[in-house]
Structure formats: structure tokens, C-alpha cells
XYZ file of C-alpha atoms in Angstrom:
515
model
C -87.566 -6.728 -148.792
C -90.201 -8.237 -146.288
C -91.686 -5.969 -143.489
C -89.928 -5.336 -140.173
C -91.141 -5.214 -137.032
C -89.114 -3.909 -133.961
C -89.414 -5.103 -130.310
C -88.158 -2.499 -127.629
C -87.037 -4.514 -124.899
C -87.948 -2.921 -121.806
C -85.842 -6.268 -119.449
C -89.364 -8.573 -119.722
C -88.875 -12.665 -119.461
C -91.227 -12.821 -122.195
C -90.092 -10.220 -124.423
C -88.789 -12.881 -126.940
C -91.789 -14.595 -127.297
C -93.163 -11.057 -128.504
C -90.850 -11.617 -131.499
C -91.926 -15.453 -131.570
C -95.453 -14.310 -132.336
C -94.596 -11.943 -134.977
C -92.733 -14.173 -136.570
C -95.553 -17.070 -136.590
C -97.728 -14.352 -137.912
C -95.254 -14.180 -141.004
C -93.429 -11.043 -139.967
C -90.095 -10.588 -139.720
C -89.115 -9.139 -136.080
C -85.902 -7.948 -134.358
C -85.586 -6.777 -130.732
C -83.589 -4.129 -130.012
C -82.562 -2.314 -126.677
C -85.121 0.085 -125.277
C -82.798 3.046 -125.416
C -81.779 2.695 -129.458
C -81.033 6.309 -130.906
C -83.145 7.893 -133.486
C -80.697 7.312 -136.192
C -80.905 3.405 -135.533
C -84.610 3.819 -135.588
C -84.628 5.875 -138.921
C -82.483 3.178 -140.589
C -84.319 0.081 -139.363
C -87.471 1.897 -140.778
C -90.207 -0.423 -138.995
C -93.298 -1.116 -140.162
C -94.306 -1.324 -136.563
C -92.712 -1.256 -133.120
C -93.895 -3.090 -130.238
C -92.579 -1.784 -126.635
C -91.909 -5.062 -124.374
C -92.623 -5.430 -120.605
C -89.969 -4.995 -118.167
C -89.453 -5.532 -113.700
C -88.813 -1.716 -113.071
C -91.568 0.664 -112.012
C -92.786 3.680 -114.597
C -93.446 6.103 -111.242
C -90.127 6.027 -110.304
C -87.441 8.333 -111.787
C -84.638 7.015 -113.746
C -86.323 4.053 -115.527
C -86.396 2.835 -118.834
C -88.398 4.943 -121.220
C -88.575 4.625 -124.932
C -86.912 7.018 -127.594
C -88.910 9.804 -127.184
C -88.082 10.057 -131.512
C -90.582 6.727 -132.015
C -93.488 8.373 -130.816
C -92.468 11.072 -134.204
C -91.900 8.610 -136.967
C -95.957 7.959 -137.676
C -95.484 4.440 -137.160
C -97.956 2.190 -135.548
C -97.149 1.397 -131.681
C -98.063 -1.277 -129.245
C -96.938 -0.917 -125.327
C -97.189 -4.034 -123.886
C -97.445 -3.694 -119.314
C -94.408 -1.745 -119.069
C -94.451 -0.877 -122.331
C -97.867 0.891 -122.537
C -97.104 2.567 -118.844
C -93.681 3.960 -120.310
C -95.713 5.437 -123.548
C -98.344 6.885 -121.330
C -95.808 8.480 -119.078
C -93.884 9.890 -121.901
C -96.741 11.195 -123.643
C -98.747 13.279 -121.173
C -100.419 10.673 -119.031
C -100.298 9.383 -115.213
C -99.083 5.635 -114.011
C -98.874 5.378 -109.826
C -98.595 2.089 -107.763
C -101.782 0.542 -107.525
C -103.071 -1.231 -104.136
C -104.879 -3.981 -106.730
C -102.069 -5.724 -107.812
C -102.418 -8.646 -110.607
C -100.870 -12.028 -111.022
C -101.812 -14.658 -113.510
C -104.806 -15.163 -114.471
C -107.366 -12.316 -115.047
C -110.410 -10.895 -116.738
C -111.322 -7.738 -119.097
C -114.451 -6.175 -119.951
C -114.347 -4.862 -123.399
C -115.869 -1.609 -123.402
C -115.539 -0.020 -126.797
C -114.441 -1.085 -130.076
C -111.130 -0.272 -132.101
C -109.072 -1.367 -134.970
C -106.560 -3.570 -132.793
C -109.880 -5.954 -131.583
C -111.732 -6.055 -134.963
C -113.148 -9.214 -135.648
C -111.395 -10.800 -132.220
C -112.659 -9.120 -129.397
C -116.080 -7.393 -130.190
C -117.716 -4.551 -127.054
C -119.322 -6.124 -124.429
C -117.108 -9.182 -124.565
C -115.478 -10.595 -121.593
C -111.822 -11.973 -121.808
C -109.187 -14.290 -119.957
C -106.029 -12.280 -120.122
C -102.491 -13.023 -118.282
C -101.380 -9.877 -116.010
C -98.158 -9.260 -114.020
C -98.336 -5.755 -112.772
C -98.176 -3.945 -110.192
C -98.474 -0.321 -111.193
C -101.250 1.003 -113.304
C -102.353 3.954 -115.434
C -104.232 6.343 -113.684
C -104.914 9.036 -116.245
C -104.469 8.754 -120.328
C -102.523 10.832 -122.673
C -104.456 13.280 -124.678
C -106.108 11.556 -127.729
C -106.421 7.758 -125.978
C -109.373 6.323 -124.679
C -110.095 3.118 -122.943
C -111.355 -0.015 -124.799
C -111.140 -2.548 -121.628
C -110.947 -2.783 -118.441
C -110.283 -5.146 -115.710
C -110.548 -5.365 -111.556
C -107.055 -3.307 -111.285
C -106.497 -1.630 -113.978
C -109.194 0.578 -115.759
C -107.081 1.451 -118.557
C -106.893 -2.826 -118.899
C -106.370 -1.736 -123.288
C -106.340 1.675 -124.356
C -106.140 3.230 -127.808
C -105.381 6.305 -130.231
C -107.178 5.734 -133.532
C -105.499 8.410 -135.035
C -101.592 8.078 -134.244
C -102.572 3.966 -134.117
C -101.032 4.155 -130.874
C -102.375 0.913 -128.482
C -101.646 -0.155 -125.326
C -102.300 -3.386 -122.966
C -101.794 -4.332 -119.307
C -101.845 -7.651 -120.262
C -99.707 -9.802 -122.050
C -100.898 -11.357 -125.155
C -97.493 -13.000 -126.108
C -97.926 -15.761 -123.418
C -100.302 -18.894 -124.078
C -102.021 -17.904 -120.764
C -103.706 -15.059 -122.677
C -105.807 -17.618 -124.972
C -106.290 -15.083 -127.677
C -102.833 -13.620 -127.386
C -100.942 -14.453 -130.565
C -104.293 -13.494 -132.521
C -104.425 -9.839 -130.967
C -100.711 -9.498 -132.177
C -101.613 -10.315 -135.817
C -104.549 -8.044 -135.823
C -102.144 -5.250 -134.522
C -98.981 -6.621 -137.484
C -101.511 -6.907 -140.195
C -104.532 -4.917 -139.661
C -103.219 -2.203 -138.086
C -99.824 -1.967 -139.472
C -100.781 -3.552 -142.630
C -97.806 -6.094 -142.588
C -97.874 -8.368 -145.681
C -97.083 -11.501 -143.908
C -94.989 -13.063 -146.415
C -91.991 -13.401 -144.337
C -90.725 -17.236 -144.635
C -88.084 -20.010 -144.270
C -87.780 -19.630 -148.219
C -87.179 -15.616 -148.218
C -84.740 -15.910 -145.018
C -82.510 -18.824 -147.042
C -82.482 -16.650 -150.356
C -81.493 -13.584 -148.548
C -78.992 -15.461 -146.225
C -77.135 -17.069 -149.135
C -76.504 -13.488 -151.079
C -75.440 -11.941 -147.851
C -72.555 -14.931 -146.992
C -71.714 -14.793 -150.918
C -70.847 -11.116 -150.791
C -69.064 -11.728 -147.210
C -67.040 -14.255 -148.135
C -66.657 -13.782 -151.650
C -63.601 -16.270 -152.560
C -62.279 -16.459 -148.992
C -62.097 -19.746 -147.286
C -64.218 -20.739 -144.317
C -63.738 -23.433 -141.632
C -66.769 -24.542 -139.105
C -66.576 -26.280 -136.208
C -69.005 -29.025 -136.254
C -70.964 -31.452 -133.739
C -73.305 -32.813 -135.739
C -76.296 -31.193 -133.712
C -78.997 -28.447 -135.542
C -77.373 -25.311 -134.917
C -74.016 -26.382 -136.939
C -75.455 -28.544 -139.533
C -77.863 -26.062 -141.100
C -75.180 -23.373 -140.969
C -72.277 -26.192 -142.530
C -75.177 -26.311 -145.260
C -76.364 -22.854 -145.477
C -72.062 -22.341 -146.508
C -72.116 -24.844 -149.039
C -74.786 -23.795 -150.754
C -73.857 -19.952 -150.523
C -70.004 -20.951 -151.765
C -69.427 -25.171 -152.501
C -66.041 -26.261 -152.534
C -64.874 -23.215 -149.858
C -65.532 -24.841 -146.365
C -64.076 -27.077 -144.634
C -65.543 -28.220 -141.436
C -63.714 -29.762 -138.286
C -65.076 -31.827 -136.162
C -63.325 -32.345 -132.339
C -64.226 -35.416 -130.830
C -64.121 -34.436 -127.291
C -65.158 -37.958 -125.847
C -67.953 -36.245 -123.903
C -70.127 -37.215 -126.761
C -73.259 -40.086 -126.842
C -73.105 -43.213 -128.370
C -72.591 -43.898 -131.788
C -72.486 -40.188 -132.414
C -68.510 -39.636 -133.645
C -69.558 -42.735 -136.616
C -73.135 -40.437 -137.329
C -71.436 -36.804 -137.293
C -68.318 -38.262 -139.552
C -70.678 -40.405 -142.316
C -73.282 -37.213 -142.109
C -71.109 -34.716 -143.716
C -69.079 -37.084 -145.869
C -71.986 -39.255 -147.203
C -74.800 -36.510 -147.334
C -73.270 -33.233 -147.817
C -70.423 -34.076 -149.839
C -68.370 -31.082 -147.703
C -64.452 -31.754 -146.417
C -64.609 -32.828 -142.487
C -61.788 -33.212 -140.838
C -61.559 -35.360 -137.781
C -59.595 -35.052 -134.869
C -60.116 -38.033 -131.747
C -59.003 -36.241 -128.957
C -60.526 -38.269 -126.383
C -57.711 -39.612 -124.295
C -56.132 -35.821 -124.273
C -59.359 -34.689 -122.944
C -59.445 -37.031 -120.258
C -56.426 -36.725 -119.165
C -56.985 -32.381 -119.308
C -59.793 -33.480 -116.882
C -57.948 -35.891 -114.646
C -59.255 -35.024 -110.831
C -61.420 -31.911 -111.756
C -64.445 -31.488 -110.177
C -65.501 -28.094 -110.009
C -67.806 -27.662 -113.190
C -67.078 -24.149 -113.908
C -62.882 -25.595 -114.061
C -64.126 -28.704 -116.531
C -66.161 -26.100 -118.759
C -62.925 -23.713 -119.046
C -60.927 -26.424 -119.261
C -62.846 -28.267 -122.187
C -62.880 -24.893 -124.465
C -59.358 -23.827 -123.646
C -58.543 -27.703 -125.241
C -60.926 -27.566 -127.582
C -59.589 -24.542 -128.767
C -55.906 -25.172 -129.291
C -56.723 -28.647 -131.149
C -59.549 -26.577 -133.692
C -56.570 -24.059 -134.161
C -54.139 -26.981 -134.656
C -56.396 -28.138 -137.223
C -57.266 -24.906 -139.152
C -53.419 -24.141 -139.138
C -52.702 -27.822 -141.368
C -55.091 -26.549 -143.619
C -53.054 -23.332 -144.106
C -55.440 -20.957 -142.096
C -58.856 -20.014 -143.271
C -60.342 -16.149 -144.378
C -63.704 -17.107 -142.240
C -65.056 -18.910 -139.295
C -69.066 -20.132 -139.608
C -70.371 -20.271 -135.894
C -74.006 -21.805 -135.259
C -74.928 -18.464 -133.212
C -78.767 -18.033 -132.705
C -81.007 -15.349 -131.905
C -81.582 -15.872 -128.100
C -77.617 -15.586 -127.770
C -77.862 -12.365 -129.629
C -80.224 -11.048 -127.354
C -78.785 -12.231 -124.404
C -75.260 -10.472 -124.925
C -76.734 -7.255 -125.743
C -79.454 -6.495 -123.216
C -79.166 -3.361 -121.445
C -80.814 -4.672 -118.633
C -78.370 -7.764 -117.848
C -79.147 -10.446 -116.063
C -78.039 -13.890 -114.239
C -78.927 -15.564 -117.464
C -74.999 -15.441 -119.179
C -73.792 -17.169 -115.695
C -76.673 -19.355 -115.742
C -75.670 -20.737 -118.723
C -72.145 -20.779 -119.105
C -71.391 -24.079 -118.454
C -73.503 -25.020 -121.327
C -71.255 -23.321 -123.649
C -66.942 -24.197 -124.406
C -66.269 -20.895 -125.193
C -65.500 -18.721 -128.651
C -62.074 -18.734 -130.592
C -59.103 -16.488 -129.874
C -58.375 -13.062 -131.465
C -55.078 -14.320 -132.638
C -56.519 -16.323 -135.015
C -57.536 -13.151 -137.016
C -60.226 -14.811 -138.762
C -64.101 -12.734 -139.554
C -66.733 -14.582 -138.204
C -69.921 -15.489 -140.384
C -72.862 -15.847 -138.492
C -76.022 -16.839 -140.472
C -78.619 -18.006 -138.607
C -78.351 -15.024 -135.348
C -81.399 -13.823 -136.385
C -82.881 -17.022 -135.779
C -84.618 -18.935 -133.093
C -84.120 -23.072 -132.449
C -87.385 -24.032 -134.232
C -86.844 -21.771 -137.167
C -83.279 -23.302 -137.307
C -84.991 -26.668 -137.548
C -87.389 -25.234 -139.991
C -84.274 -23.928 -142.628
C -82.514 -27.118 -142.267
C -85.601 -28.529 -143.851
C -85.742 -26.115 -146.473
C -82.241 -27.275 -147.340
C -83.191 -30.476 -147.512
C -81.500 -31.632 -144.165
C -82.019 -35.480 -142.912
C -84.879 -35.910 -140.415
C -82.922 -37.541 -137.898
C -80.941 -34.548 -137.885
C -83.781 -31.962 -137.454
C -85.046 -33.808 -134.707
C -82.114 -34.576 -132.907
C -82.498 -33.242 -129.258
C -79.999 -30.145 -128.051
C -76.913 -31.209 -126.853
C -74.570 -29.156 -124.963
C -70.649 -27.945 -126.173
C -68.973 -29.458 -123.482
C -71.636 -32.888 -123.768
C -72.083 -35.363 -121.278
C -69.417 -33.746 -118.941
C -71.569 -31.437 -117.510
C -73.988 -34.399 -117.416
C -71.214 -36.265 -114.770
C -71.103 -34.211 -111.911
C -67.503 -34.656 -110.291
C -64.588 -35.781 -111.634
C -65.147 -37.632 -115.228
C -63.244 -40.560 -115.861
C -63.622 -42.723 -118.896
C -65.590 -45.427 -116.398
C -68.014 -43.313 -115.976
C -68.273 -41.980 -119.591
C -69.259 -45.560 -120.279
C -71.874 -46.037 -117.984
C -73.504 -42.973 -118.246
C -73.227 -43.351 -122.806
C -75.004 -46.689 -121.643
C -77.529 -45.375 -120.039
C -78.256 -42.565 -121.803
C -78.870 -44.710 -125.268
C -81.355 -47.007 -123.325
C -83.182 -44.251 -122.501
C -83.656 -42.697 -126.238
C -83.871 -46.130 -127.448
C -86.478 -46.656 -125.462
C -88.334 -43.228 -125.730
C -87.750 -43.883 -129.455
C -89.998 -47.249 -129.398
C -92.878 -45.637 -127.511
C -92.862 -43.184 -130.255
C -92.609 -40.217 -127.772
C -89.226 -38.756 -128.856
C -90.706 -35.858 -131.520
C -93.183 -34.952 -128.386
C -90.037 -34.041 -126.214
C -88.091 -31.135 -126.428
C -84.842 -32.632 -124.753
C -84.198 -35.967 -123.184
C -80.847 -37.202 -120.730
C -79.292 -39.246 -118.334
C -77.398 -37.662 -115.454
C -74.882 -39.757 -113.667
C -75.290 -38.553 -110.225
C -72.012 -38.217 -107.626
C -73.738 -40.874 -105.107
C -73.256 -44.591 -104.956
C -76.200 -46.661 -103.033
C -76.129 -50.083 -101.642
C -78.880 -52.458 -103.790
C -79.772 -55.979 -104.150
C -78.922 -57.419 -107.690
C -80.068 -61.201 -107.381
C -78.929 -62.451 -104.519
C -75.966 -60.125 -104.047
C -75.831 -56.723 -102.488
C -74.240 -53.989 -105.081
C -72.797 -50.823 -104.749
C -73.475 -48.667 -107.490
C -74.257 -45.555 -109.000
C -77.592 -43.645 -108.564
C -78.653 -42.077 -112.267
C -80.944 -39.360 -113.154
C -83.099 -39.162 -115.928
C -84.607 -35.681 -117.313
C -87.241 -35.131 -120.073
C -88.769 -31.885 -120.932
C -91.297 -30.182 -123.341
C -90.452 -26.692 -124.916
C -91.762 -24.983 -128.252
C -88.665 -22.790 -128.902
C -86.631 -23.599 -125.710
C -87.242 -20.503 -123.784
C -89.194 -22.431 -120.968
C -89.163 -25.768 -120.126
C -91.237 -28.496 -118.495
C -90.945 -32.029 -117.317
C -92.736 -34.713 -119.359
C -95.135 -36.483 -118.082
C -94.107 -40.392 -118.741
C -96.181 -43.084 -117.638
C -95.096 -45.038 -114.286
C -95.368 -48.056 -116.740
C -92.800 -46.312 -119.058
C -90.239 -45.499 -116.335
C -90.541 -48.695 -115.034
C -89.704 -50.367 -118.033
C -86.428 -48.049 -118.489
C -85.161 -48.291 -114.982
C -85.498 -52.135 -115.282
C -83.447 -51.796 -118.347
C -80.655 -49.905 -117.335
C -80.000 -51.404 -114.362
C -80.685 -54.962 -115.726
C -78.102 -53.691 -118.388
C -75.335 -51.082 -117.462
C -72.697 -52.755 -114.936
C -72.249 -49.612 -112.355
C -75.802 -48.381 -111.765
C -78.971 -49.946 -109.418
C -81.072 -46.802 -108.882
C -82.640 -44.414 -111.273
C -85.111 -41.895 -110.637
C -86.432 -38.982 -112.619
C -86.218 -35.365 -112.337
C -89.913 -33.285 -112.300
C -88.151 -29.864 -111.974
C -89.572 -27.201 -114.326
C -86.738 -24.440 -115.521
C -87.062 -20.685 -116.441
C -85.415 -19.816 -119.768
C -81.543 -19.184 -119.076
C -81.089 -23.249 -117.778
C -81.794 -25.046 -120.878
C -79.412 -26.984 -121.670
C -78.211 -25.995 -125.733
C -76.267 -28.225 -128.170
């Protein structure tokens, strides 16, 4: 069994990316709530426990505080902003508000040395950090000392040699602390002594025995789209028990073009595995008929959805298990005990999970996973290319990408559109370099010239964005020439549209838009 390092999440945006660096420093990471009991932390054994950032304030009573057992288990420790003020609080020291608050961008003076900043950050050095606080520690537990300091905070990285106990004000988990992902190895593998050998190879080994002694000879069914998340896990099956799934794949309509033909030769052509196929599209349409609220179209679309994949599983005599494509983010996101606008946020991203009724177990391989290391499996089992690389596409597709009521005109123009755009992105070899590419078919019609007529048409949006793991998202930066050339496509080419323009808006985590 590989080493394990646990994340206490303390409510920080970026306490995910903590367990993206571990993990790209070959360590296997979970994160857990802040307030897990002693007996969970006994049985996870760690080889390390990191405590995350978090919005409330150390100095003020009835905040989070770590399980006072950790601090017991002679484990190594990193606190992390919140995280160190919460171990220094709990362990004999002082944190107040400070009057020299920091945002963004900042500088520390390393002032002595210590095992976490061997051969990175050497005394005397000067370093860009990223800090978002604004209380401080004031006085240190007994056996800490200070190793770096910075304007407001002169306990910027503190340490205990002896317990291996560290803490930072900073945040070395975000790319705007240059050195950030480094200071985490040193503290996984030179201060924990973490072997590092945690890999795509070890997670598919260990996955397949685990769904083999789940499922033993029970039948599964998966819902499939054709996207990442349900390919790898249709695969991941197979391989754990061939000739026992059976996938079913709903097409909703709401999907882009060409894709029902791709997602029906993909799993009968490359992975050999039974697929059945249900066109729904006129039933969904007609579901939809004058619905315009897009919370209504998202219920409505997984309350269909659902009674057509139950039809389905019931011709084929019911089914022992269900496969679902959940991934780690989700994981996280349902069980944080510090909540959040991030489940609303995103709901209309998602058609919703089966009924009870159905009484089947669920198998859910890759929800220790995050998108890229989904991507990286699916190579590991030897997945097409075109697959891996496919951009995210929402459950209820390219009705949430229709704002208003859908009707099967503007299915077509917006399809249209929308493959232009790839097709083009495609050519100028720029479609690996974007996380997630779309056409939105906006609720306004404009008056245009087309020739020497006037038209009346649709406006379209287009939207491109960079990510590394979808967490945060920016726009892409196209070329005017680029944008140009695609807006002169689509409306020299899609009957129903004569303006695009493209969206610049950056988003925070929860608004990505999943497959």
C-alpha cells in the first residue's frame, strides 16, 4: 500500500489544490473534514496531515479547530494560513487580528534554516509568496520558532524540529507562490519521508481488485455519454469483470454534432462492451415544450432521463450494480462541513442521480479522482485520444447552452455553430491548449445586413477557457484574426444567426461547466 496523506479542510477555495500538489508529488492524498474523530484518524493512519486554510477567524470562539488527537499521533504536520493559526491556538500559542492585513502578492525574509526549506529556501533568502490573511500569530507555542518573516506577519513560517510540526501564512498550493508545489514535496518527502511511488498504474491495479470483490458475479449497468468521466469508468468495469456490464446510452437530443454516431461506434467498435441505445429526442422535446426557467429544464431533463434509463435496465431484467462517473471534487463538495453556494452553483450542470426504488449498489471508481487524473487512467487503459481530449460536456448538454425555451430550430443552429467553432479551433491546432470550448445561443434576435437584405437573427456567444484540473477557469486569449475568421463562418454558414461575440469572463471553481 502507497503512503497517505490527509488534508484537513478548514472551508479554503484552494484546499483541493493542496491535494493536487501532493498528488503531482507522487503521493496519494485524501481530504477529509476538519472535525474527523480520532478513530477515523487512527484508521486512515497518515503518513502526514496537512491542515488547509479556511474564511473564519482563529480569535474568535467557536471556529474550526483541528482534532486536538492529531497533534498525539507523532505524525508530521503542516498548517497552512488558517491551518497553522488553528495549530498555534490549540497548542499554547496567541493569533489576534492584525492592522497589516495581506492580499496577493507578498515577500518573506528567511531567517533561519529547517528541514521543510532544505535545499529550496536557504537563510537569508528573500521569497515571493501568495498571502490572504487577515489575522496573524502573535506569540508561538512552546517548542516553535520562526524561520521567516514578512511585513505582517512575523511568524511568516514557523517550525518544531522535534514534533516536525510546520506552519505557513502563505499559501504554497497556488501558482502565485512560485516555489509552492516544491515546498510541499520537501514537507511529503523530506520531512515525512513519503516514497512517492503513488501512480496511474498502482491506482488502476488497486481499483480493479476493489470492483472485482464488489461486484463479484453481479451484473452492472452504466449510463454512458461518451465524455471522460464515463468512458474510463465503462472501461475500468470491463476490465475488472468482461462480459458483466452493460452500458446505456440516452440520447437526449441536447447532444453536439455527430456525437450519438461517435458514442454508439466507440463502445461497439473499440471496447467490444453491450450498449444499448435509446433515441429519445422527440420525447425530450416535447418534455421541454415552452419551458424556460433553467432550473425547470434541468429537473425536467433528469426526471426523463431517469424513467427511460430505468425503462432500459428493466428489459435487461434489472442489474446487481450501477457504475457512475463520480469524481473527487463531487466528493468533496457533498461532504464539506463548511457548505457553500457551490452545490446551487452547479446544479444545472448536473441531471440528477437514480431513484432508491431501483435498489441497485452503486460502484464508484474513480471518486478519488480528479479530471486530469481521469484523463490520465483512461490512457493507462489504453483509451482513444480523441476521447481523452474531448472537452467537458454537461448532463443536460446544449440545453443549458439555449437559454429559453429549446425547440428543435434552435438545437440546429446552435449544433451548427458549435461544430464550426471546434472545427475551426481544431485547424489552428489550439484545441489541446483549451480546457473547454462552446457556443451559446443567446435569447436575443438583432437586425443585420446579409448582402443586400436586412436579417433578423440570432445573436451567439462563444466561450473558451484554460484550466489545469478545472477548479478555476480563464478565458483564452484568441487572436482578433482567429475570431474573425469564425464569426465570418458561422454567420456566412448557419441560417438563423448574424452576430457573434465572445465571452472574456473568468469563473471561480463551482461554475465550470462538467460533462
Amino acid at each position: 500500500m502507497t503512503d497517505s496523506v490527509l488534508i484537513l479542510d478548514f472551508g479554503s477555495q484552494t484546499t483541493q489544490l493542496i491535494a493536487r500538489r501532493v498528488r503531482e508529488a507522487g503521493v496519494y492524498s485524501e481530504i477529509h473534514a476538519y472535525n474527523m474523530g480520532a478513530e477515523e484518524l487512527k484508521a486512515f493512519r497518515p503518513k502526514a496531515v496537512i491542515l488547509s486554510g479556511g474564511p473564519a477567524s482563529v480569535s474568535r470562539t467557536g471556529t474550526p479547530r483541528a482534532p486536538d488527537a492529531l497533534f498525539e499521533m507523532g505524525v508530521p504536520v503542516l498548517g497552512i494560513c488558517y491551518g497553522q493559526q488553528a495549530m498555534c491556538a490549540q497548542l499554547g500559542g496567541a493569533v489576534e487580528s492584525s492592522d497589516r492585513r495581506e492580499f496577493g502578492r507578498a515577500f518573506i525574509e528567511v531567517i533561519d534554516d529547517c528541514a521543510l526549506f532544505d535545499g529550496l529556501w536557504p537563510k537569508g533568502s528573500r521569497e515571493q509568496v501568495w498571502m490572504s490573511h487577515g489575522d496573524r500569530v502573535v506569540k508561538l507555542p512552546e517548542g516553535f520558532r520562526a524561520v521567516a518573516v514578512s511585513e505582517g506577519a512575523p511568524f511568516a513560517a514557523i517550525a518544531d524540529e522535534k514534533r516536525r510540526f510546520y506552519g505557513v501564512q502563505f499559501h504554497p498550493e497556488v501558482v502565485h507562490t512560485p516555489h509552492g508545489g516544491r515546498l510541499i514535496k520537501s514537507f511529503t518527502h523530506h520531512v515525512a519521508g513519503c516514497a512517492g511511488d503513488w501512480t496511474m498504474a498502482v491506482f488502476r491495479e488497486h481499483a480493479v481488485d476493489k470492483i472485482r470483490a464488489r461486484i463479484g458475479r453481479g451484473r452492472v449497468i452504466c449510463g454512458t455519454s461518451g465524455g471522460i468521466d464515463s468512458s474510463v469508468v465503462a472501461a475500468l468495469v470491463h476490465e475488472a469483470v468482461p462480459g458483466q456490464l452493460t452500458c446505456i446510452f440516452v440520447d437526449t437530443g441536447m447532444l453536439r454534432e455527430g456525437e450519438a454516431d461517435e458514442v454508439v461506434s466507440l463502445f461497439q467498435e473499440h471496447y467490444n462492451i453491450p450498449l444499448v441505445h435509446r433515441d429519445a429526442q422527440e420525447l425530450f422535446l416535447g418534455k421541454l415544450r415552452g419551458v424556460s426557467d433553467p432550473e425547470a429544464k434541468r429537473r425536467i431533463i433528469g426526471a426523463t432521463f431517469i424513467d427511460i434509463f430505468e425503462e432500459e435496465a428493466g428489459k435487461l431484467g434489472g442489474a446487481d450494480f450501477l457504475a457512475q462517473g463520480t469524481l473527487y471534487p463531487d466528493v468533496i463538495e457533498s461532504t464539506s462541513p463548511v457548505g457553500g453556494p457551490s452545490a446551487t452553483i452547479k446544479s444545472h450542470h448536473n441531471v440528477g442521480g437514480l431513484p432508491e426504488h431501483m435498489n441497485m449498489k452503486l460502484v464508484e471508481p474513480l471518486k478519488e479522482l480528479f479530471k486530469d487524473e481521469v484523463r490520465a487512467l483512461g490512457r493507462e487503459l489504453g483509451l482513444p485520444e480523441r476521447v481523452l481530449r474531448r472537452h467537458p460536456f454537461p448532463g443536460p448538454g446544449l440545453a443549458i447552452r439555449v437559454p429559453g425555451e429549446i425547440t428543435a430550430e434552435k438545437l440546429a443552429i446552435l449544433r451548427r455553430a458549435d461544430a464550426i467553432y471546434l472545427e475551426e479551433i481544431r485547424a489552428a491546432g489550439l484545441y489541446d491548449d483549451i480546457w473547454q470550448a462552446f457556443a451559446v445561443l443567446l435569447p436575443v434576435k438583432t437586425v443585420g445586413v446579409k448582402g443586400d437584405e436586412r436579417s433578423y437573427e440570432y445573436a451567439l456567444a462563444l466561450r473558451a477557457v484554460t484550466s489545469t484540473d478545472g477548479m478555476t477557469v480563464d478565458w483564452y486569449p484568441f487572436s482578433h484574426a482567429f475570431l474573425a475568421a469564425v464569426a465570418t463562418r458561422i454567420t456566412n454558414e448557419v441560417r438563423g444567426v448574424n452576430r457573434v461575440v465572445y465571452d472574456v469572463t473568468s469563473k471561480p471553481p463551482a461554475t465550470i461547466e462538467w460533462e
